[in-house]
Coordinates of C-alpha atoms and ligand atoms in Angstrom, one line a residue:
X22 CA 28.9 -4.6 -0.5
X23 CA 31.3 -3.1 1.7
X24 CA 29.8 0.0 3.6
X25 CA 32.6 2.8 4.9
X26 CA 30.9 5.4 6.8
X27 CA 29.7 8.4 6.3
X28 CA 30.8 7.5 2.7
X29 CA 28.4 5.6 0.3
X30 CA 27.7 2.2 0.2
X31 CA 30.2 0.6 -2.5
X32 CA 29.4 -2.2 -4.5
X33 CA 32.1 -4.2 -7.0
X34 CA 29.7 -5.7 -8.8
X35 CA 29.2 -2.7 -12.1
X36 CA 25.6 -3.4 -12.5
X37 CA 22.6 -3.2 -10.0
X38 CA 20.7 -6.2 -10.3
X39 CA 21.7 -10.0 -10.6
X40 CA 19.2 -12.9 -10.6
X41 CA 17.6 -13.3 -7.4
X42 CA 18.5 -16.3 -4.8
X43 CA 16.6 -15.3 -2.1
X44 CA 12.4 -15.5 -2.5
X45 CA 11.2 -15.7 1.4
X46 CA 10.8 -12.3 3.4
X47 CA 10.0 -13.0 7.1
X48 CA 7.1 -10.9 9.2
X49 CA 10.6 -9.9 11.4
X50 CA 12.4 -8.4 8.6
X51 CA 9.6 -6.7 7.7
X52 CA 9.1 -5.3 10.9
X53 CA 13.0 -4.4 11.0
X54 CA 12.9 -2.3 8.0
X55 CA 9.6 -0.7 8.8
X56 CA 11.9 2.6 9.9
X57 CA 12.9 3.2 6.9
X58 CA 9.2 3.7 5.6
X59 CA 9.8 0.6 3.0
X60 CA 7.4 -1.6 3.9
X61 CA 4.4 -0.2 1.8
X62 CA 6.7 -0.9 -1.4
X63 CA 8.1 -4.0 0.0
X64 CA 4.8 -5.5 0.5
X65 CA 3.5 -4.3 -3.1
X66 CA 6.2 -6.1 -4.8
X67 CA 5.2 -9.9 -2.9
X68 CA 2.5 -11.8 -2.3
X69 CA 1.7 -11.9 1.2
X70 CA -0.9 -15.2 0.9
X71 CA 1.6 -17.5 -0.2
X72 CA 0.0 -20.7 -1.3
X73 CA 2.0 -24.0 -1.9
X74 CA 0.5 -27.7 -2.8
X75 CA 2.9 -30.2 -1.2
X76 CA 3.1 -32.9 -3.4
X77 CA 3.9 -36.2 -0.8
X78 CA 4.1 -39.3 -2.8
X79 CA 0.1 -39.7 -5.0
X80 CA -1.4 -37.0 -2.4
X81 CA -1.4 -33.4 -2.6
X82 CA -2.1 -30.8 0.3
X83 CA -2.8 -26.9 -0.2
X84 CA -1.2 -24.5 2.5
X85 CA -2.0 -20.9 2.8
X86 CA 0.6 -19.0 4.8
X87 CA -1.3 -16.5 5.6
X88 CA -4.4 -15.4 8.2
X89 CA -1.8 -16.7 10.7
X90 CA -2.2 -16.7 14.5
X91 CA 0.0 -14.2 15.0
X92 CA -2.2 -11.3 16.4
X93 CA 1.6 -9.4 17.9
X94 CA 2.7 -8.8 14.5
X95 CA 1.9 -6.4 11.5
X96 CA 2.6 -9.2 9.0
X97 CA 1.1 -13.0 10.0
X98 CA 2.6 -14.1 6.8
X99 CA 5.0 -15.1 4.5
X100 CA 5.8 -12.8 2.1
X101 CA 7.3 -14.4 -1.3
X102 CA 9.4 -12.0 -2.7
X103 CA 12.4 -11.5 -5.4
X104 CA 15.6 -10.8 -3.4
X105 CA 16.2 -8.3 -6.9
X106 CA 13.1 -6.5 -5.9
X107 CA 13.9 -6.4 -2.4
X108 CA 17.6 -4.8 -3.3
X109 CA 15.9 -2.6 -5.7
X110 CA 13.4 -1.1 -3.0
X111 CA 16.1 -0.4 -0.7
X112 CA 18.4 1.0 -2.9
X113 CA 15.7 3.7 -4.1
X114 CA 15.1 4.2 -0.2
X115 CA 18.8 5.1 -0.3
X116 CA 18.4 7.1 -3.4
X117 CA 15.6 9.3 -2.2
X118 CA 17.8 10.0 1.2
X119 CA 20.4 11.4 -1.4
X120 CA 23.1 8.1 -1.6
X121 CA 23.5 6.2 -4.4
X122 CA 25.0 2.8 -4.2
X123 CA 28.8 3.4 -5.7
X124 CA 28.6 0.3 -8.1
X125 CA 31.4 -0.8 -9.9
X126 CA 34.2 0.2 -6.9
X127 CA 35.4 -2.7 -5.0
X128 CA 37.7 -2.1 -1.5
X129 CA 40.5 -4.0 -1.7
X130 CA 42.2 -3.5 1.3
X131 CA 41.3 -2.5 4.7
X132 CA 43.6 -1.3 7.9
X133 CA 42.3 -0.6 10.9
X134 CA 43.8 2.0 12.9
X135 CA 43.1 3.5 16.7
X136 CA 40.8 6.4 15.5
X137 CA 39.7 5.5 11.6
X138 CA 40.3 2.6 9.0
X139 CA 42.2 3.2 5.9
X140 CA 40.7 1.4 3.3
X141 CA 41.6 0.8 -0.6
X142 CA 39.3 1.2 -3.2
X143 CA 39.6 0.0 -6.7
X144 CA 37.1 1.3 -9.9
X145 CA 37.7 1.4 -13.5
X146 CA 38.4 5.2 -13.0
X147 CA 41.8 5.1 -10.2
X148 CA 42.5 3.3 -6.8
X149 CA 42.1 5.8 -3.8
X150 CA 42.6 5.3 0.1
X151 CA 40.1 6.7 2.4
X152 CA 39.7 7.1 6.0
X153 CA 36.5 6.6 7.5
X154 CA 35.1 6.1 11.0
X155 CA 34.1 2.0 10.5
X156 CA 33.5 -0.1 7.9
X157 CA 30.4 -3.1 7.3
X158 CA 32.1 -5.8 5.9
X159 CA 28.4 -7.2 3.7
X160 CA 30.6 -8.3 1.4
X161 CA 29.7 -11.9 0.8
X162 CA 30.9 -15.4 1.9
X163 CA 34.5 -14.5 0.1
X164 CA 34.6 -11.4 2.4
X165 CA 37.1 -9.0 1.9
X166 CA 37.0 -7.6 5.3
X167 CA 37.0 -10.8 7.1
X168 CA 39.9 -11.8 5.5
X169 CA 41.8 -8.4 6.1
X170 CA 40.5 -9.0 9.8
X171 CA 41.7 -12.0 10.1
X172 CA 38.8 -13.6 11.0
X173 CA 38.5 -17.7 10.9
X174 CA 36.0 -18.7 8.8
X175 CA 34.6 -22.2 10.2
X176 CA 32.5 -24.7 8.9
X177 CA 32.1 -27.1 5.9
X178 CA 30.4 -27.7 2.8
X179 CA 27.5 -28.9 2.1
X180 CA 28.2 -32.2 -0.5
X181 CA 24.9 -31.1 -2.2
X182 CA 24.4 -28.3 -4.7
X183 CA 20.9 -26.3 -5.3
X184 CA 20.0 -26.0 -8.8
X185 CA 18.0 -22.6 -10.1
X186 CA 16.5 -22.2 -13.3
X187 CA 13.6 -19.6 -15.0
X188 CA 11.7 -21.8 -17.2
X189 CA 8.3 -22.2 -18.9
X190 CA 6.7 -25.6 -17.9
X191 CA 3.4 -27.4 -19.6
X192 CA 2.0 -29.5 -17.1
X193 CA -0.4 -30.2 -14.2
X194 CA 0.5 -27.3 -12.0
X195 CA -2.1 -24.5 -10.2
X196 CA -2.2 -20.9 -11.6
X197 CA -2.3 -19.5 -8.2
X198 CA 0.5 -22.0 -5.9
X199 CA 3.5 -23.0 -5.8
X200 CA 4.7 -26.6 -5.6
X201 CA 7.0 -28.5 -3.7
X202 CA 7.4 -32.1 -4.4
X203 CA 9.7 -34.4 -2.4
X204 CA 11.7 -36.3 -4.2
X205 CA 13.9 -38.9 -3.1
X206 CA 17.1 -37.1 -4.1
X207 CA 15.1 -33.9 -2.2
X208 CA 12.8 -31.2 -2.0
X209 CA 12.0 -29.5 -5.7
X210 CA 10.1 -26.2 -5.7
X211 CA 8.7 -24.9 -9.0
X212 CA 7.2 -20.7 -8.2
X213 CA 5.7 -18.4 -10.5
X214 CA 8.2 -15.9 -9.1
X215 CA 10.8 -16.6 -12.9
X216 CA 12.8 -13.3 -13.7
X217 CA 13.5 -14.5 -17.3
X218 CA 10.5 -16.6 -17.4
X219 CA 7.1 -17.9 -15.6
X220 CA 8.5 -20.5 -13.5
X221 CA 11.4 -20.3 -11.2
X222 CA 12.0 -24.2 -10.2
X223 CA 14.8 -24.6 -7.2
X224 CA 16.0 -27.9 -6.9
X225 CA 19.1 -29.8 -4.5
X226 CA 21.1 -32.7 -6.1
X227 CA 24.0 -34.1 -4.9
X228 CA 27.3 -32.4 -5.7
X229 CA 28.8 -32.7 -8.8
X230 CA 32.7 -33.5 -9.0
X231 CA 33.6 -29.7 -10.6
X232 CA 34.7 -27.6 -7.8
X233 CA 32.4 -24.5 -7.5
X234 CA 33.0 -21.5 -5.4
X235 CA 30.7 -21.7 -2.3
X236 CA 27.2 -19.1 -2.5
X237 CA 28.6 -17.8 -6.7
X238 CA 26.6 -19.2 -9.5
X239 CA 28.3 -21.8 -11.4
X240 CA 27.4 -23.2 -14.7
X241 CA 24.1 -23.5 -15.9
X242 CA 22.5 -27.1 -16.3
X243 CA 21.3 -28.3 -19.4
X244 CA 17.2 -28.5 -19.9
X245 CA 17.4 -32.6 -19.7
X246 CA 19.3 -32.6 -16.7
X247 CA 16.5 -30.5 -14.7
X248 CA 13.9 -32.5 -16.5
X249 CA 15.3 -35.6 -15.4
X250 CA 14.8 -33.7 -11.9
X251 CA 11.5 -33.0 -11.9
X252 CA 10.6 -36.6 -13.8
X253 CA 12.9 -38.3 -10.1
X254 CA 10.6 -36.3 -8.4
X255 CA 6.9 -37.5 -9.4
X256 CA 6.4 -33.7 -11.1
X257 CA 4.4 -34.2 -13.8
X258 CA 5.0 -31.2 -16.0
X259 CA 7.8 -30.7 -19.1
X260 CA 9.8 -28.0 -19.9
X261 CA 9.2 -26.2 -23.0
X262 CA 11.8 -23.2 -23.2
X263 CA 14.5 -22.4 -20.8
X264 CA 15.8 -19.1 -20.1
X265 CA 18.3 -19.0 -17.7
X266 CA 19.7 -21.7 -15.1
X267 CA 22.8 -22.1 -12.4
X268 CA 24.1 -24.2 -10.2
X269 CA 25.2 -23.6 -6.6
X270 CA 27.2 -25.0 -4.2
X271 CA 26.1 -24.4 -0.8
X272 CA 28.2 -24.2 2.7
X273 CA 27.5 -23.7 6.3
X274 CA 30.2 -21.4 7.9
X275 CA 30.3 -18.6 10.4
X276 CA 32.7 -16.4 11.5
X277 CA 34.6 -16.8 14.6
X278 CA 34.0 -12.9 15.4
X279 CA 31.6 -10.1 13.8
X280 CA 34.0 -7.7 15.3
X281 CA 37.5 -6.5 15.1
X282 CA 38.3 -3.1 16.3
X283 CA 36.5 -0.7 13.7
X284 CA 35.7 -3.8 11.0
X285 CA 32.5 -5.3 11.3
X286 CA 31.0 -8.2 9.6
X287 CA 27.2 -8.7 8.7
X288 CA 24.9 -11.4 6.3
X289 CA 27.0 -13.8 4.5
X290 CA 30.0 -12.5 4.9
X291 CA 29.4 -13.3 9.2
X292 CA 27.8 -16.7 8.4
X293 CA 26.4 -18.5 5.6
X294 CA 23.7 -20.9 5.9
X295 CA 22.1 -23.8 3.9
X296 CA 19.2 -21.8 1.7
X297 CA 16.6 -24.0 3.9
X298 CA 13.6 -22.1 5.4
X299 CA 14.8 -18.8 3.8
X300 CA 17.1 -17.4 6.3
X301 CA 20.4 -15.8 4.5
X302 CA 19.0 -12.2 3.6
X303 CA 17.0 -12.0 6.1
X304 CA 19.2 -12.6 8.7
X305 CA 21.4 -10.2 6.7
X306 CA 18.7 -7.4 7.0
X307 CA 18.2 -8.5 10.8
X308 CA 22.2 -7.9 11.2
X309 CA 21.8 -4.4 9.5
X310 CA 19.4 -3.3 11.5
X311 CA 21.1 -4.1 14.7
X312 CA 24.3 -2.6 13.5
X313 CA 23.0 0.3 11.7
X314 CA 22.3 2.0 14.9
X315 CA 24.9 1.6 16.8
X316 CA 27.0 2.9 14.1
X317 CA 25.3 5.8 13.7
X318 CA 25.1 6.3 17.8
X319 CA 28.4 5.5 17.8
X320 CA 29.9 8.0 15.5
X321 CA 27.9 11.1 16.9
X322 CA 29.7 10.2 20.4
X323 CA 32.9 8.9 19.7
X324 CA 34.3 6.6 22.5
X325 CA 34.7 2.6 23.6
X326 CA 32.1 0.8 25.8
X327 CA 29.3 -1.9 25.3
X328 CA 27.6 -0.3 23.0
X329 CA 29.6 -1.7 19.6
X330 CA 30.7 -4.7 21.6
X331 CA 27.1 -5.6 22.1
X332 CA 26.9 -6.0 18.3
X333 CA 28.8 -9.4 18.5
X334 CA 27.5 -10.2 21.3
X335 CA 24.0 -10.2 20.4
X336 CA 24.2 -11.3 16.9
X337 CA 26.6 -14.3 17.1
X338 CA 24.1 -16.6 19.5
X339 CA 21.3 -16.0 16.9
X340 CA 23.8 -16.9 13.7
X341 CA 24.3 -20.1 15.7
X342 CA 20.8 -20.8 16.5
X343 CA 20.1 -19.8 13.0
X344 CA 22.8 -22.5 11.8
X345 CA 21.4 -25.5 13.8
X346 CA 17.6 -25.1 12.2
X347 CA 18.8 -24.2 8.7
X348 CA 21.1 -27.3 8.9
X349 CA 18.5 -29.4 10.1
X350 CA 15.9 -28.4 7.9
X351 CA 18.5 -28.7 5.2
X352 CA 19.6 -32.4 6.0
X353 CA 15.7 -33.3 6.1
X354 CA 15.1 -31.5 2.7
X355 CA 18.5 -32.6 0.3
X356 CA 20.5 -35.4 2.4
X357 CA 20.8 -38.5 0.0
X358 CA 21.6 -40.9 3.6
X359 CA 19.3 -43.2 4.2
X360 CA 17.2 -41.9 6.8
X361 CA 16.4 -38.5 5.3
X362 CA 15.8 -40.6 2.1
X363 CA 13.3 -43.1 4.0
X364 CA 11.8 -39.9 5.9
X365 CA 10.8 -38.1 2.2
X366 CA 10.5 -40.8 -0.2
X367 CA 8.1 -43.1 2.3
X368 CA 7.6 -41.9 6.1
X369 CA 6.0 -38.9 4.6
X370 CA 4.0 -40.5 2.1
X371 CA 2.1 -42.4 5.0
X372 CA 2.3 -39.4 6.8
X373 CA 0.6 -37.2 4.5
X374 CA -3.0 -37.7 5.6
X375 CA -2.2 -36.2 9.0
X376 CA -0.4 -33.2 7.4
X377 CA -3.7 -31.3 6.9
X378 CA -4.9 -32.0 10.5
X379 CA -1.1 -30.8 11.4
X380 CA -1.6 -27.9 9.1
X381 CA -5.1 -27.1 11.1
X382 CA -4.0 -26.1 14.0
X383 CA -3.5 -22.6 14.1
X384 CA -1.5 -22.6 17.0
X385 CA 0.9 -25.0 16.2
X386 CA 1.4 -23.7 12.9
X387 CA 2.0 -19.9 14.1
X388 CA 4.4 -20.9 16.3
X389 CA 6.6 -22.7 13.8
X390 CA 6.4 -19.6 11.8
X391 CA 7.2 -17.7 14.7
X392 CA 10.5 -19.8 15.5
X393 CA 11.1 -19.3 11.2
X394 CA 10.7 -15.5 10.5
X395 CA 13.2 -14.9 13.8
X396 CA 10.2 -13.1 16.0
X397 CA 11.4 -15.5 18.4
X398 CA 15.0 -13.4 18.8
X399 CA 16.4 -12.1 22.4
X400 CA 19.0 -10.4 23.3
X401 CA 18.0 -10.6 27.4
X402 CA 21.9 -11.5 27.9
X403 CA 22.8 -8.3 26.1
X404 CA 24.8 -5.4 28.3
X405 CA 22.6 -3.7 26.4
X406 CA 19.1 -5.0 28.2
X407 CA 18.6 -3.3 31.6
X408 CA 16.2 -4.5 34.1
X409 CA 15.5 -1.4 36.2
X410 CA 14.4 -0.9 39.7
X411 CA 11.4 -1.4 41.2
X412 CA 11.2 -4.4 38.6
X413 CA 8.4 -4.4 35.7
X414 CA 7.2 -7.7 36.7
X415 CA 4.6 -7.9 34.0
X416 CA 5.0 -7.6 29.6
X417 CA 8.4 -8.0 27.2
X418 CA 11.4 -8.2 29.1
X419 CA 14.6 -6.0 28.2
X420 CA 16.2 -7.7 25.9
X421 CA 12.5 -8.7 23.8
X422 CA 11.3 -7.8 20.5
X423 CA 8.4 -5.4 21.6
X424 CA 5.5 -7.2 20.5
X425 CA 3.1 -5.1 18.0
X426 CA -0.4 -4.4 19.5
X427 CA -3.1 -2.2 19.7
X428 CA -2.6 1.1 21.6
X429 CA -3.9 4.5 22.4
X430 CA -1.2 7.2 22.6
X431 CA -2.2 10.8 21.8
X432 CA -5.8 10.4 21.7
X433 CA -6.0 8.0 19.0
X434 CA -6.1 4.2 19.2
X435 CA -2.9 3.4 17.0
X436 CA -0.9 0.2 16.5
X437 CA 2.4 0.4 18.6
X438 CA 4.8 -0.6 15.9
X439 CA 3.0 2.2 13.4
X440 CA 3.6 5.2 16.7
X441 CA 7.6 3.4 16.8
X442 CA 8.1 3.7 12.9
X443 CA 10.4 6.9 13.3
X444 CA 13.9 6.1 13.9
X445 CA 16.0 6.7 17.0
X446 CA 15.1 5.7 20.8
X447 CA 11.0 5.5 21.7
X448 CA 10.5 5.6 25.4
X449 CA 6.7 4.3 26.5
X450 CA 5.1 6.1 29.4
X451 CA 2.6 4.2 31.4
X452 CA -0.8 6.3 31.8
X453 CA 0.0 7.4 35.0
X454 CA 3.9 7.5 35.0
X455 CA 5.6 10.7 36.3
X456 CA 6.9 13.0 33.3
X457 CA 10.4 12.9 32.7
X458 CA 10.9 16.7 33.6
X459 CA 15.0 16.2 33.3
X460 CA 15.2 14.7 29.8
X461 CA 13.9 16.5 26.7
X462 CA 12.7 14.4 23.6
X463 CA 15.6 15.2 20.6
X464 CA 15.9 14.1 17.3
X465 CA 16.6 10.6 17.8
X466 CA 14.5 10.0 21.2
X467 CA 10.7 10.3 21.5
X468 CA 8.7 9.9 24.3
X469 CA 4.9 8.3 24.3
X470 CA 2.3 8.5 26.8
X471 CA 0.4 4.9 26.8
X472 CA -3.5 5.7 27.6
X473 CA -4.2 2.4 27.2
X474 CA -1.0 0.6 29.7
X475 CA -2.1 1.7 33.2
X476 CA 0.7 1.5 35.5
X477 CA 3.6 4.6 36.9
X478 CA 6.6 2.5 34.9
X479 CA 8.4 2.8 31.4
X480 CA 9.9 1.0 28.7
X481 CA 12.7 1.9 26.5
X482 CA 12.9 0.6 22.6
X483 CA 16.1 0.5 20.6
X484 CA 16.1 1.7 17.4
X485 CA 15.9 -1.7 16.4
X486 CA 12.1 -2.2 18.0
X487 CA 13.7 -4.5 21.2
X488 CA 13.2 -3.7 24.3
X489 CA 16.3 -1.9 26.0
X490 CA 15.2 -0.9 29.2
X491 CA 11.7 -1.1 32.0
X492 CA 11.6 -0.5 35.1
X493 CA 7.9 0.1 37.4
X494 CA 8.7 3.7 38.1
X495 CA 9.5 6.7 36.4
X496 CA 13.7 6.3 37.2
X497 CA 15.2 9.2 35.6
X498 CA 18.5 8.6 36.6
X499 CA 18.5 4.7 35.3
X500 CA 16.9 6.1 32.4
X501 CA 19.3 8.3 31.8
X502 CA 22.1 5.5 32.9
X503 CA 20.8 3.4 29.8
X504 CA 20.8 6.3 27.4
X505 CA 24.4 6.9 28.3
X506 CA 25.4 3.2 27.8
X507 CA 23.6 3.5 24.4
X508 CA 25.2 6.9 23.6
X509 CA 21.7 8.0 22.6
X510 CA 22.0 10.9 25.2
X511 CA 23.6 13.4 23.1
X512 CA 20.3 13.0 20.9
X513 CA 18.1 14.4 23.8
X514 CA 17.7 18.2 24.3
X515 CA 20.9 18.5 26.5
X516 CA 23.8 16.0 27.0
X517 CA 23.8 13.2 29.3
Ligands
FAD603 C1 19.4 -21.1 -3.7 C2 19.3 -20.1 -2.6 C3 18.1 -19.6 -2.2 C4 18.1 -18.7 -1.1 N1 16.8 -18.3 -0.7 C5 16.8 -17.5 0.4 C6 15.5 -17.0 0.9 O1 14.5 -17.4 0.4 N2 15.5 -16.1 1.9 C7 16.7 -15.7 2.5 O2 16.6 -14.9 3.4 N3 17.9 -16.0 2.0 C8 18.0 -16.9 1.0 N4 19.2 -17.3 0.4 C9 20.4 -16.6 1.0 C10 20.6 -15.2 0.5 O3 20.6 -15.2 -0.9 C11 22.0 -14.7 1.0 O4 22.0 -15.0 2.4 C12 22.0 -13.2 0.8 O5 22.2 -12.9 -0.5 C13 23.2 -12.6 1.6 O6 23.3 -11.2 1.3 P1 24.7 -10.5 1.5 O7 24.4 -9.1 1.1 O8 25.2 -10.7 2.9 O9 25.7 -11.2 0.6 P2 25.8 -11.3 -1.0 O10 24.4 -11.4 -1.5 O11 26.8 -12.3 -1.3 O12 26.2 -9.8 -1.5 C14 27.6 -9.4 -1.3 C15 27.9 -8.4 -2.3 O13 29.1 -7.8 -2.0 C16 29.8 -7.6 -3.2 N5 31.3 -7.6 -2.8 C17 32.0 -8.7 -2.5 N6 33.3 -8.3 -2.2 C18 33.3 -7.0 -2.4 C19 34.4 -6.0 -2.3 N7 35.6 -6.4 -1.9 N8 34.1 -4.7 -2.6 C20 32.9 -4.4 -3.0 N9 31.8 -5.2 -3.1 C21 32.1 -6.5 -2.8 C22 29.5 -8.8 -4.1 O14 29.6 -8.5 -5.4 C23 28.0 -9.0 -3.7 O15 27.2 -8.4 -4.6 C24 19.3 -18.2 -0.6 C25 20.5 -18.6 -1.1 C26 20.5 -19.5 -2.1 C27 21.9 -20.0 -2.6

């Protein structure tokens, strides 16, 4: 989808929905999109107590993700959801703010110019050239907009393909789990999550010899083939009707900028992972959400500075740290080499009577989730995060997601992400900090006395729910400093 602002979001695909490669939704994307008042629908459409037996070699170990030591967070799960029902949600959040998604309109050429971007677009109906203030380039590993940008796009692919099929299987598998088996060839995952029928089984294989385009669906693959799959892999169940199946051949690239000039890039079309531990749409929604903002900051104070610079800056160190684990993880879970093949097919079979004990502590296993779903992100390097004076030596630094926790602002006792949910700017007043006489709250910055934080200091959130600026005092004027870095001070009763 390629985004031009303030116009629509424009899509080239004609229809809404296409079968879903995405199925993992992490606690930090939830908490990204909690804004927009989503979650409620979001979390209605998964199941948020995911369980999965791992099958390793004769043994099999149950795993609830869910209940998980995570006490800073709204959502100590994972959530297994459809990416189509994901799409759909947010596209009705769009609907009900009045913008339809312009479907069947692709942009075929952008130009980027000193005050706008011209940019082509192509329906069934006539070609037109707009200007508008910036465009999102979310347009997909094939970007458009990269390419117009003239972006490099570096990286390889992967010489294994992940197979996808909706199918009904007769067999030994639990009502209420998942499975994931390893195989010698690599993980298999069968879920009761099918959009054309019960069982949506993802699989990796080596590469076949036809060329596919990197992250499209390619042909399908004939019911023997992914039997022959699941038999490799020790699954003991046969398929009985096939609905629908693809293959896909998978890449890890990213681009060598998110930024040029007025073109920005965000989700595959800045980098595009291996599919292991779910991370593609998320980190797609996690690059929206840091954009979105500053876009939208941006535009009501027109002018150059850190604000949009800090988009690239900020996002590109966590696409990379994002790469490394998804390319582990992936090598672990499809590599045919040899040690990735002795690791699955027999270090973990002697392994697996130590996965429950692994698997019982709590600790250990919240904070691999924690390092998964991104709660982990920083952006303490950001121009962006400002350590004010006298330093807050105590509690998130700027630059830190602000953890969720119980709070009492206004005479209730309320949980702090629930008191952030609004959009814009939320600046926290210790109990006893001195009001901020010189700035009024506007539309897009609130202000929250803490009853429950004793202290004279503040913090300021982003829009995004990290932590912008602290300081120990009430410091109007590097308050105000920030908010004028951040553009945010035209949203405040007068203008900074
Ligand atoms: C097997 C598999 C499993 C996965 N599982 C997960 C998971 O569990 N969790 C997770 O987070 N991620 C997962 N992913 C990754 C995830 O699916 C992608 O990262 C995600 O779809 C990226 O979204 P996007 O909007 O950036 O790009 P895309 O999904 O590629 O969407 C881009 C859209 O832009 C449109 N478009 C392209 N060019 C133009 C143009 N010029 N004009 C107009 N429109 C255009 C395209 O038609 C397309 O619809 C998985 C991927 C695979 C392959």
């Amino acid at each position: 989808m390629a985004t031009c602002l303030p116009n629509a979001p424009l899509h080239r695909r004609p229809e809404a929905a296409r079968p879903s490669r995405a199925l993992i939704l992490h606690s930090r994307t939830l908490e990204a999109l909690r804004p927009l008042g989503v979650t409620q629908a979001l979390l209605a459409q998964a199941d948020i107590a995911p369980t999965v037996d791992l099958q390793i070699g004769s043994r099999m170990v149950r795993v609830t993700l869910a209940g998980l030591a995570l006490p800073d967070t709204a959502f100590p799960h994972l959530s297994l959801i459809r990416q189509m029902d994901v799409e759909r949600v947010l596209a009705q959040a769009l609907a009900d703010r009045g913008i339809q998604v312009e479907h069947g309109t692709e942009l075929t050429g952008v130009r980027d110019g000193p005050e706008s971007v011209r940019a082509t677009l192509r329906s069934p109906a006539r070609t037109e050239e707009i200007l508008v203030g910036f465009v999102a380039g979310c347009d997909g590993p094939a970007s458009t907009v990269r390419a117009q940008a003239g972006i490099d796009w570096r990286g390889r692919q992967y010489p294994a393909e992940v197979i996808l099929a909706d199918a009904e299987l007769d067999g030994d598998l639990a009502d209420d789990a998942a499975r994931v088996v390893a195989g010698r060839q690599g993980l298999l995952f069968v879920f009761r999550l099918g959009e054309q029928a019960t069982w949506r089984l993802l699989a990796t294989r080596p590469a076949g010899g036809n060329e596919l385009t990197p992250g499209q669906f390619g042909p399908p693959v004939p019911a023997a083939e992914l039997q022959a799959l699941m038999d490799e892999a020790g699954l003991s169940a046969r398929i009985t009707g096939l609905a629908w199946s693809s293959r896909i051949r998978v890449q890890r690239r990213m681009a060598d900028r998110f930024r040029e000039g007025r073109l920005f890039l965000a989700g595959d079309a800045a980098h595009a992972y291996s599919p292991a531990t779910g991370q593609g749409m998320n980190a797609a929604i996690q690059d929206a959400a840091n954009l979105g903002w500053k876009l939208a900051f941006a535009a009501a104070r027109p002018g150059n500075g850190q604000l949009l610079d800090s988009y690239d800056a900020e996002r590109r160190p966590v696409a990379r740290q994002v790469m490394a684990m998804t390319h582990l993880a992936f090598w672990a879970e499809a590599s045919t080499g040899p040690v990735a093949s002795v690791l699955r097919g027999r270090l973990a079979p002697s392994a697996a009577p130590v996965v429950p004990v692994l698997l019982g502590r709590h600790r250990l296993v919240a904070e691999g989730m924690r390092l998964v779903s991104q709660l982990r992100v920083s952006y303490r390097g950001s121009a962006l995060s400002v350590e004010g004076t006298p330093h807050r030596p105590a509690g998130p630094r700027a630059g830190d997601r602000l953890p969720d926790q119980l709070v009492t602002a206004g005479g209730r006792s309320i949980r702090l992400h629930d008191l952030l949910a609004g959009p814009g700017v939320h600046i926290l007043l210790d109990r006893d900090a001195d009001r901020l006489d010189t700035l009024t709250p506007g539309r897009f910055v609130h202000v929250h006395r803490l009853a429950s934080v004793p202290g004279r200091g503040l913090i300021a959130v982003r829009p995004d729910g990290y932590v912008g600026f602290r300081c120990q005092a009430t410091e109007a004027s590097q308050l105000a400093a920030w908010l004028t870095c951040l553009r945010a001070g035209i949203f405040c009763g007068h203008d900074l």
